[in-house]
Amino acid sequence: MAEVLKGAPCAKALTEDLAQRTNALKEKGVTPTLALLRVGERGDDIAYENAAVKRCEKVGIEVKKFLLPADAKKEEILSAIRTINIDESIHGCLMFRPLADKDIESAAARLLLPEKDVDCMTAGSLATVFSGGGAGYPPCTAEAVVRLLKYYDVPLAGRKVTVAGRSLVIGKPVSMLLLAENATVTICHSRTADLAAECRNADIVVAAIGKAKLLSKDFFKKGQIVVDVGINVDSEGNMCGDCDFDAAETIVSAITPVPGGVGSVTTAVLCGHVVEAAEKASARL
């Protein structure tokens, strides 16, 4: 049976390190602060908000909430962004997406300062991911994939990685982050001619297509490491990933569970971006 790569130990280690860095900042009079901008009352947004707040409390990060109704006008949302931009005590902003109005979401992304964009919603942050340098930060989940692999001492340099998924939230950015670690990356998607063969050819598979249990036993081979980023609900109403975990576990060397895998690390990475932003701001004082 495969080793199950749980996210909790990785998240704990990151949290402990970040708490030390936060204490060092507080000794200098700087309290790392995250702005949470939520429009409406979507259940998944609230669940992630609660998880993020709990992680921030463990690290010592202050949280300021900007809560707007679902029917908030464009100017109300942009006004909140402006407030966050000019408030020097706020080091990072997480705006819950998607918004119902894509034009408003795009306008908010253009307005937010990249240096306060801790979950890659701005063009400046995307440029950072693809260029390797800039003011922004990678998407938290994409970075969590790399953090989790490194925590479990999985070699990346020279390894063949198949990323199943091409979104700007996971697929494309995690591919760039893995390239930066000198992995050889193949990006696939739901319309790839023989997705199963591409996955079987890899040393590491990152599943991020967003379809429950799409990756069946035919997608895997012995010795592989599988990172499942999918968050889905199966026909029985249970949370599951993009991989058929039960089938894959009997074949591969290691696999992340859903829930309890990459998602557990994501909020720790979010906190890491806030602390880093605060450290940069402190250095400019």
Tab-separated table of C-alpha atoms in Angstrom:
chain	number	residue	atom	x	y	z
A	1	MET	CA	0.000	0.000	0.000
A	2	ALA	CA	1.119	3.549	-0.718
A	3	GLU	CA	2.449	5.945	1.870
A	4	VAL	CA	-0.244	8.517	2.618
A	5	LEU	CA	1.239	12.009	2.484
A	6	LYS	CA	-0.867	13.875	5.019
A	7	GLY	CA	-0.799	17.659	5.009
A	8	ALA	CA	-1.110	18.255	8.751
A	9	PRO	CA	2.550	17.579	9.686
A	10	CYS	CA	3.755	19.889	6.912
A	11	ALA	CA	1.292	22.601	7.927
A	12	LYS	CA	2.381	22.271	11.568
A	13	ALA	CA	6.050	22.676	10.690
A	14	LEU	CA	5.325	25.740	8.540
A	15	THR	CA	3.131	27.245	11.248
A	16	GLU	CA	5.799	26.860	13.930
A	17	ASP	CA	8.408	28.558	11.739
A	18	LEU	CA	6.016	31.376	10.841
A	19	ALA	CA	5.123	31.940	14.499
A	20	GLN	CA	8.808	32.547	15.264
A	21	ARG	CA	9.119	34.987	12.371
A	22	THR	CA	5.943	36.764	13.477
A	23	ASN	CA	7.263	37.149	17.012
A	24	ALA	CA	10.454	38.681	15.607
A	25	LEU	CA	8.383	41.205	13.655
A	26	LYS	CA	6.266	42.070	16.685
A	27	GLU	CA	9.435	42.796	18.642
A	28	LYS	CA	10.097	45.460	16.000
A	29	GLY	CA	6.579	46.854	16.409
A	30	VAL	CA	5.157	45.220	13.258
A	31	THR	CA	2.115	42.934	13.442
A	32	PRO	CA	1.546	40.939	10.240
A	33	THR	CA	-2.018	41.623	9.149
A	34	LEU	CA	-4.296	39.950	6.604
A	35	ALA	CA	-7.377	41.564	5.073
A	36	LEU	CA	-10.155	39.126	4.174
A	37	LEU	CA	-12.542	40.524	1.564
A	38	ARG	CA	-15.681	38.417	1.182
A	39	VAL	CA	-18.690	39.276	-0.961
A	40	GLY	CA	-21.792	37.281	-0.038
A	41	GLU	CA	-22.273	34.201	2.140
A	42	ARG	CA	-21.075	31.271	0.047
A	43	GLY	CA	-20.534	28.218	2.208
A	44	ASP	CA	-17.160	27.298	0.705
A	45	ASP	CA	-15.896	30.863	1.183
A	46	ILE	CA	-16.958	30.874	4.825
A	47	ALA	CA	-15.361	27.460	5.428
A	48	TYR	CA	-12.039	28.649	3.988
A	49	GLU	CA	-12.316	31.918	5.901
A	50	ASN	CA	-12.747	30.036	9.185
A	51	ALA	CA	-9.768	27.804	8.400
A	52	ALA	CA	-7.629	30.803	7.451
A	53	VAL	CA	-8.549	32.693	10.633
A	54	LYS	CA	-7.659	29.691	12.801
A	55	ARG	CA	-4.282	29.338	11.085
A	56	CYS	CA	-3.628	33.079	11.457
A	57	GLU	CA	-4.351	32.825	15.164
A	58	LYS	CA	-1.754	30.054	15.522
A	59	VAL	CA	0.837	32.114	13.663
A	60	GLY	CA	0.008	35.394	15.406
A	61	ILE	CA	-1.343	37.204	12.350
A	62	GLU	CA	-4.053	39.805	12.853
A	63	VAL	CA	-7.111	39.533	10.595
A	64	LYS	CA	-9.261	42.404	9.373
A	65	LYS	CA	-12.510	41.383	7.690
A	66	PHE	CA	-14.201	43.330	4.918
A	67	LEU	CA	-17.607	41.683	4.550
A	68	LEU	CA	-19.979	42.860	1.836
A	69	PRO	CA	-23.436	41.638	0.795
A	70	ALA	CA	-23.843	39.454	-2.289
A	71	ASP	CA	-25.434	42.366	-4.155
A	72	ALA	CA	-22.629	44.804	-3.340
A	73	LYS	CA	-22.058	47.348	-6.089
A	74	LYS	CA	-18.821	47.607	-8.000
A	75	GLU	CA	-17.811	50.827	-6.270
A	76	GLU	CA	-18.315	49.287	-2.815
A	77	ILE	CA	-15.952	46.455	-3.645
A	78	LEU	CA	-13.361	48.719	-5.258
A	79	SER	CA	-13.610	51.100	-2.311
A	80	ALA	CA	-12.693	48.224	0.023
A	81	ILE	CA	-9.695	47.431	-2.194
A	82	ARG	CA	-8.572	51.069	-2.087
A	83	THR	CA	-8.817	51.058	1.705
A	84	ILE	CA	-6.677	47.923	1.858
A	85	ASN	CA	-4.139	49.405	-0.567
A	86	ILE	CA	-3.559	52.587	1.446
A	87	ASP	CA	-3.650	51.016	4.920
A	88	GLU	CA	0.019	50.468	5.761
A	89	SER	CA	-0.914	48.209	8.672
A	90	ILE	CA	-2.389	45.667	6.223
A	91	HIS	CA	0.258	43.503	4.576
A	92	GLY	CA	-1.829	41.052	2.584
A	93	CYS	CA	-5.281	40.733	1.064
A	94	LEU	CA	-7.295	37.620	0.265
A	95	MET	CA	-10.406	38.293	-1.808
A	96	PHE	CA	-12.703	35.302	-2.095
A	97	ARG	CA	-13.405	34.315	-5.668
A	98	PRO	CA	-15.137	33.841	-7.978
A	99	LEU	CA	-17.433	36.840	-7.826
A	100	ALA	CA	-20.782	36.646	-9.583
A	101	ASP	CA	-19.783	39.578	-11.786
A	102	LYS	CA	-16.569	38.798	-13.688
A	103	ASP	CA	-16.118	42.435	-14.727
A	104	ILE	CA	-16.062	43.511	-11.086
A	105	GLU	CA	-13.635	40.711	-10.234
A	106	SER	CA	-11.324	41.815	-13.051
A	107	ALA	CA	-11.512	45.443	-11.940
A	108	ALA	CA	-10.657	44.439	-8.349
A	109	ALA	CA	-7.700	42.383	-9.597
A	110	ARG	CA	-6.392	45.357	-11.562
A	111	LEU	CA	-6.718	47.644	-8.551
A	112	LEU	CA	-5.148	45.554	-5.777
A	113	LEU	CA	-1.449	46.209	-5.210
A	114	PRO	CA	0.581	43.127	-6.220
A	115	GLU	CA	2.692	43.359	-3.065
A	116	LYS	CA	-0.504	42.841	-1.015
A	117	ASP	CA	-1.868	40.120	-3.283
A	118	VAL	CA	-1.152	36.993	-1.242
A	119	ASP	CA	-3.160	34.539	-3.396
A	120	CYS	CA	-2.270	35.534	-6.974
A	121	MET	CA	-5.349	37.383	-8.215
A	122	THR	CA	-3.426	40.198	-9.932
A	123	ALA	CA	-1.525	40.236	-13.210
A	124	GLY	CA	1.539	41.301	-11.250
A	125	SER	CA	1.421	38.124	-9.161
A	126	LEU	CA	0.991	35.957	-12.240
A	127	ALA	CA	4.030	37.674	-13.740
A	128	THR	CA	5.938	36.754	-10.582
A	129	VAL	CA	4.998	33.098	-11.030
A	130	PHE	CA	6.009	32.951	-14.676
A	131	SER	CA	9.101	35.178	-14.493
A	132	GLY	CA	10.445	34.068	-11.130
A	133	GLY	CA	10.693	37.623	-9.835
A	134	GLY	CA	8.302	40.384	-8.850
A	135	ALA	CA	6.209	41.812	-6.056
A	136	GLY	CA	3.384	39.267	-5.954
A	137	TYR	CA	2.931	35.724	-4.689
A	138	PRO	CA	1.949	32.364	-6.238
A	139	PRO	CA	-1.503	30.882	-5.629
A	140	CYS	CA	-1.479	29.361	-2.156
A	141	THR	CA	-2.659	25.924	-3.269
A	142	ALA	CA	-0.120	25.716	-6.088
A	143	GLU	CA	2.709	26.543	-3.703
A	144	ALA	CA	1.275	24.115	-1.141
A	145	VAL	CA	1.844	21.279	-3.631
A	146	VAL	CA	5.557	22.066	-3.817
A	147	ARG	CA	5.841	22.633	-0.062
A	148	LEU	CA	4.228	19.271	0.652
A	149	LEU	CA	6.538	17.402	-1.736
A	150	LYS	CA	9.598	19.068	-0.219
A	151	TYR	CA	8.423	18.290	3.316
A	152	TYR	CA	8.352	14.597	2.452
A	153	ASP	CA	11.797	14.866	0.789
A	154	VAL	CA	10.498	14.035	-2.671
A	155	PRO	CA	13.254	14.834	-5.218
A	156	LEU	CA	12.037	17.193	-7.936
A	157	ALA	CA	15.095	18.025	-10.039
A	158	GLY	CA	15.150	15.926	-13.179
A	159	ARG	CA	11.894	14.129	-12.356
A	160	LYS	CA	9.111	13.800	-14.909
A	161	VAL	CA	5.945	15.479	-13.646
A	162	THR	CA	2.555	15.336	-15.310
A	163	VAL	CA	0.199	18.106	-14.232
A	164	ALA	CA	-3.376	17.198	-15.111
A	165	GLY	CA	-5.075	20.602	-15.247
A	166	ARG	CA	-4.367	23.942	-16.909
A	167	SER	CA	-6.153	26.558	-14.820
A	168	LEU	CA	-4.480	29.773	-13.697
A	169	VAL	CA	-5.329	28.807	-10.113
A	170	ILE	CA	-3.500	25.464	-10.020
A	171	GLY	CA	-2.374	23.829	-13.261
A	172	LYS	CA	-0.320	26.530	-14.933
A	173	PRO	CA	1.237	28.102	-11.814
A	174	VAL	CA	2.153	24.786	-10.173
A	175	SER	CA	3.817	23.800	-13.458
A	176	MET	CA	5.938	26.944	-13.335
A	177	LEU	CA	6.844	26.362	-9.688
A	178	LEU	CA	7.901	22.800	-10.481
A	179	LEU	CA	9.934	23.987	-13.463
A	180	ALA	CA	11.731	26.346	-11.094
A	181	GLU	CA	12.678	23.235	-9.088
A	182	ASN	CA	14.194	21.773	-12.295
A	183	ALA	CA	11.472	19.189	-12.829
A	184	THR	CA	10.501	18.270	-16.397
A	185	VAL	CA	6.831	19.165	-16.609
A	186	THR	CA	4.086	18.049	-18.977
A	187	ILE	CA	0.807	19.996	-18.736
A	188	CYS	CA	-2.298	17.994	-19.637
A	189	HIS	CA	-6.042	18.572	-19.403
A	190	SER	CA	-9.395	16.868	-19.867
A	191	ARG	CA	-9.026	16.962	-23.676
A	192	THR	CA	-5.525	15.488	-23.814
A	193	ALA	CA	-5.625	12.638	-26.357
A	194	ASP	CA	-4.433	9.920	-23.969
A	195	LEU	CA	-4.390	11.427	-20.505
A	196	ALA	CA	-3.950	8.049	-18.832
A	197	ALA	CA	-0.772	7.341	-20.809
A	198	GLU	CA	0.657	10.778	-20.003
A	199	CYS	CA	0.050	10.185	-16.308
A	200	ARG	CA	1.545	6.680	-16.383
A	201	ASN	CA	4.684	8.104	-17.996
A	202	ALA	CA	5.361	10.427	-15.051
A	203	ASP	CA	7.368	10.017	-11.861
A	204	ILE	CA	5.019	12.472	-10.140
A	205	VAL	CA	1.381	13.192	-10.994
A	206	VAL	CA	-0.411	16.367	-9.886
A	207	ALA	CA	-4.157	15.924	-10.347
A	208	ALA	CA	-5.945	19.266	-10.699
A	209	ILE	CA	-8.686	18.881	-13.300
A	210	GLY	CA	-11.667	19.142	-10.966
A	211	LYS	CA	-13.573	15.952	-11.832
A	212	ALA	CA	-14.310	13.421	-9.121
A	213	LYS	CA	-12.221	10.245	-9.378
A	214	LEU	CA	-11.371	10.931	-13.030
A	215	LEU	CA	-7.921	9.374	-12.615
A	216	SER	CA	-8.649	5.655	-12.294
A	217	LYS	CA	-6.262	2.722	-11.863
A	218	ASP	CA	-5.255	2.871	-15.540
A	219	PHE	CA	-3.605	6.269	-14.913
A	220	PHE	CA	-0.995	4.971	-12.482
A	221	LYS	CA	2.097	2.771	-12.306
A	222	LYS	CA	4.271	1.424	-9.528
A	223	GLY	CA	6.736	3.839	-7.953
A	224	GLN	CA	4.797	7.026	-8.666
A	225	ILE	CA	4.019	9.845	-6.281
A	226	VAL	CA	0.548	11.362	-6.654
A	227	VAL	CA	-0.579	14.765	-5.391
A	228	ASP	CA	-4.355	15.150	-5.586
A	229	VAL	CA	-5.496	18.776	-5.541
A	230	GLY	CA	-9.108	18.077	-6.496
A	231	ILE	CA	-11.958	18.923	-4.139
A	232	ASN	CA	-15.115	17.197	-5.337
A	233	VAL	CA	-18.211	15.430	-4.031
A	234	ASP	CA	-18.834	11.911	-5.279
A	235	SER	CA	-22.155	10.253	-6.099
A	236	GLU	CA	-22.580	9.251	-2.452
A	237	GLY	CA	-22.080	12.789	-1.201
A	238	ASN	CA	-18.569	12.225	0.140
A	239	MET	CA	-15.659	14.594	-0.433
A	240	CYS	CA	-13.101	13.154	-2.799
A	241	GLY	CA	-10.268	14.154	-5.085
A	242	ASP	CA	-9.638	13.855	-8.799
A	243	CYS	CA	-8.058	10.428	-8.223
A	244	ASP	CA	-9.706	7.148	-7.349
A	245	PHE	CA	-7.801	6.969	-4.078
A	246	ASP	CA	-8.625	3.337	-3.283
A	247	ALA	CA	-7.409	2.166	-6.688
A	248	ALA	CA	-4.300	4.355	-6.754
A	249	GLU	CA	-3.255	3.472	-3.201
A	250	THR	CA	-2.690	-0.169	-4.193
A	251	ILE	CA	-0.380	0.817	-7.080
A	252	VAL	CA	1.644	3.979	-6.401
A	253	SER	CA	4.376	4.614	-3.828
A	254	ALA	CA	2.786	7.653	-2.191
A	255	ILE	CA	-0.404	9.683	-2.504
A	256	THR	CA	-2.045	12.647	-0.777
A	257	PRO	CA	-5.518	12.099	0.703
A	258	VAL	CA	-8.625	14.208	0.106
A	259	PRO	CA	-9.480	15.663	2.539
A	260	GLY	CA	-6.379	15.995	4.689
A	261	GLY	CA	-3.736	16.518	2.028
A	262	VAL	CA	-2.781	19.649	0.087
A	263	GLY	CA	-5.715	21.628	1.473
A	264	SER	CA	-4.270	21.359	4.971
A	265	VAL	CA	-1.118	23.139	3.818
A	266	THR	CA	-2.826	25.909	1.849
A	267	THR	CA	-3.727	28.141	4.799
A	268	ALA	CA	-0.180	27.802	6.173
A	269	VAL	CA	1.176	28.986	2.817
A	270	LEU	CA	-1.287	31.900	2.897
A	271	CYS	CA	0.086	32.877	6.300
A	272	GLY	CA	3.607	32.551	4.936
A	273	HIS	CA	2.842	35.083	2.230
A	274	VAL	CA	1.438	37.534	4.783
A	275	VAL	CA	4.483	37.192	7.034
A	276	GLU	CA	6.830	37.620	4.075
A	277	ALA	CA	4.930	40.722	2.958
A	278	ALA	CA	5.213	42.129	6.490
A	279	GLU	CA	8.951	41.410	6.540
A	280	LYS	CA	9.384	43.255	3.251
A	281	ALA	CA	7.347	46.192	4.510
A	282	SER	CA	9.383	46.258	7.727
A	283	ALA	CA	12.627	46.334	5.733
A	284	ARG	CA	11.416	49.440	3.909
A	285	LEU	CA	10.802	51.375	7.136
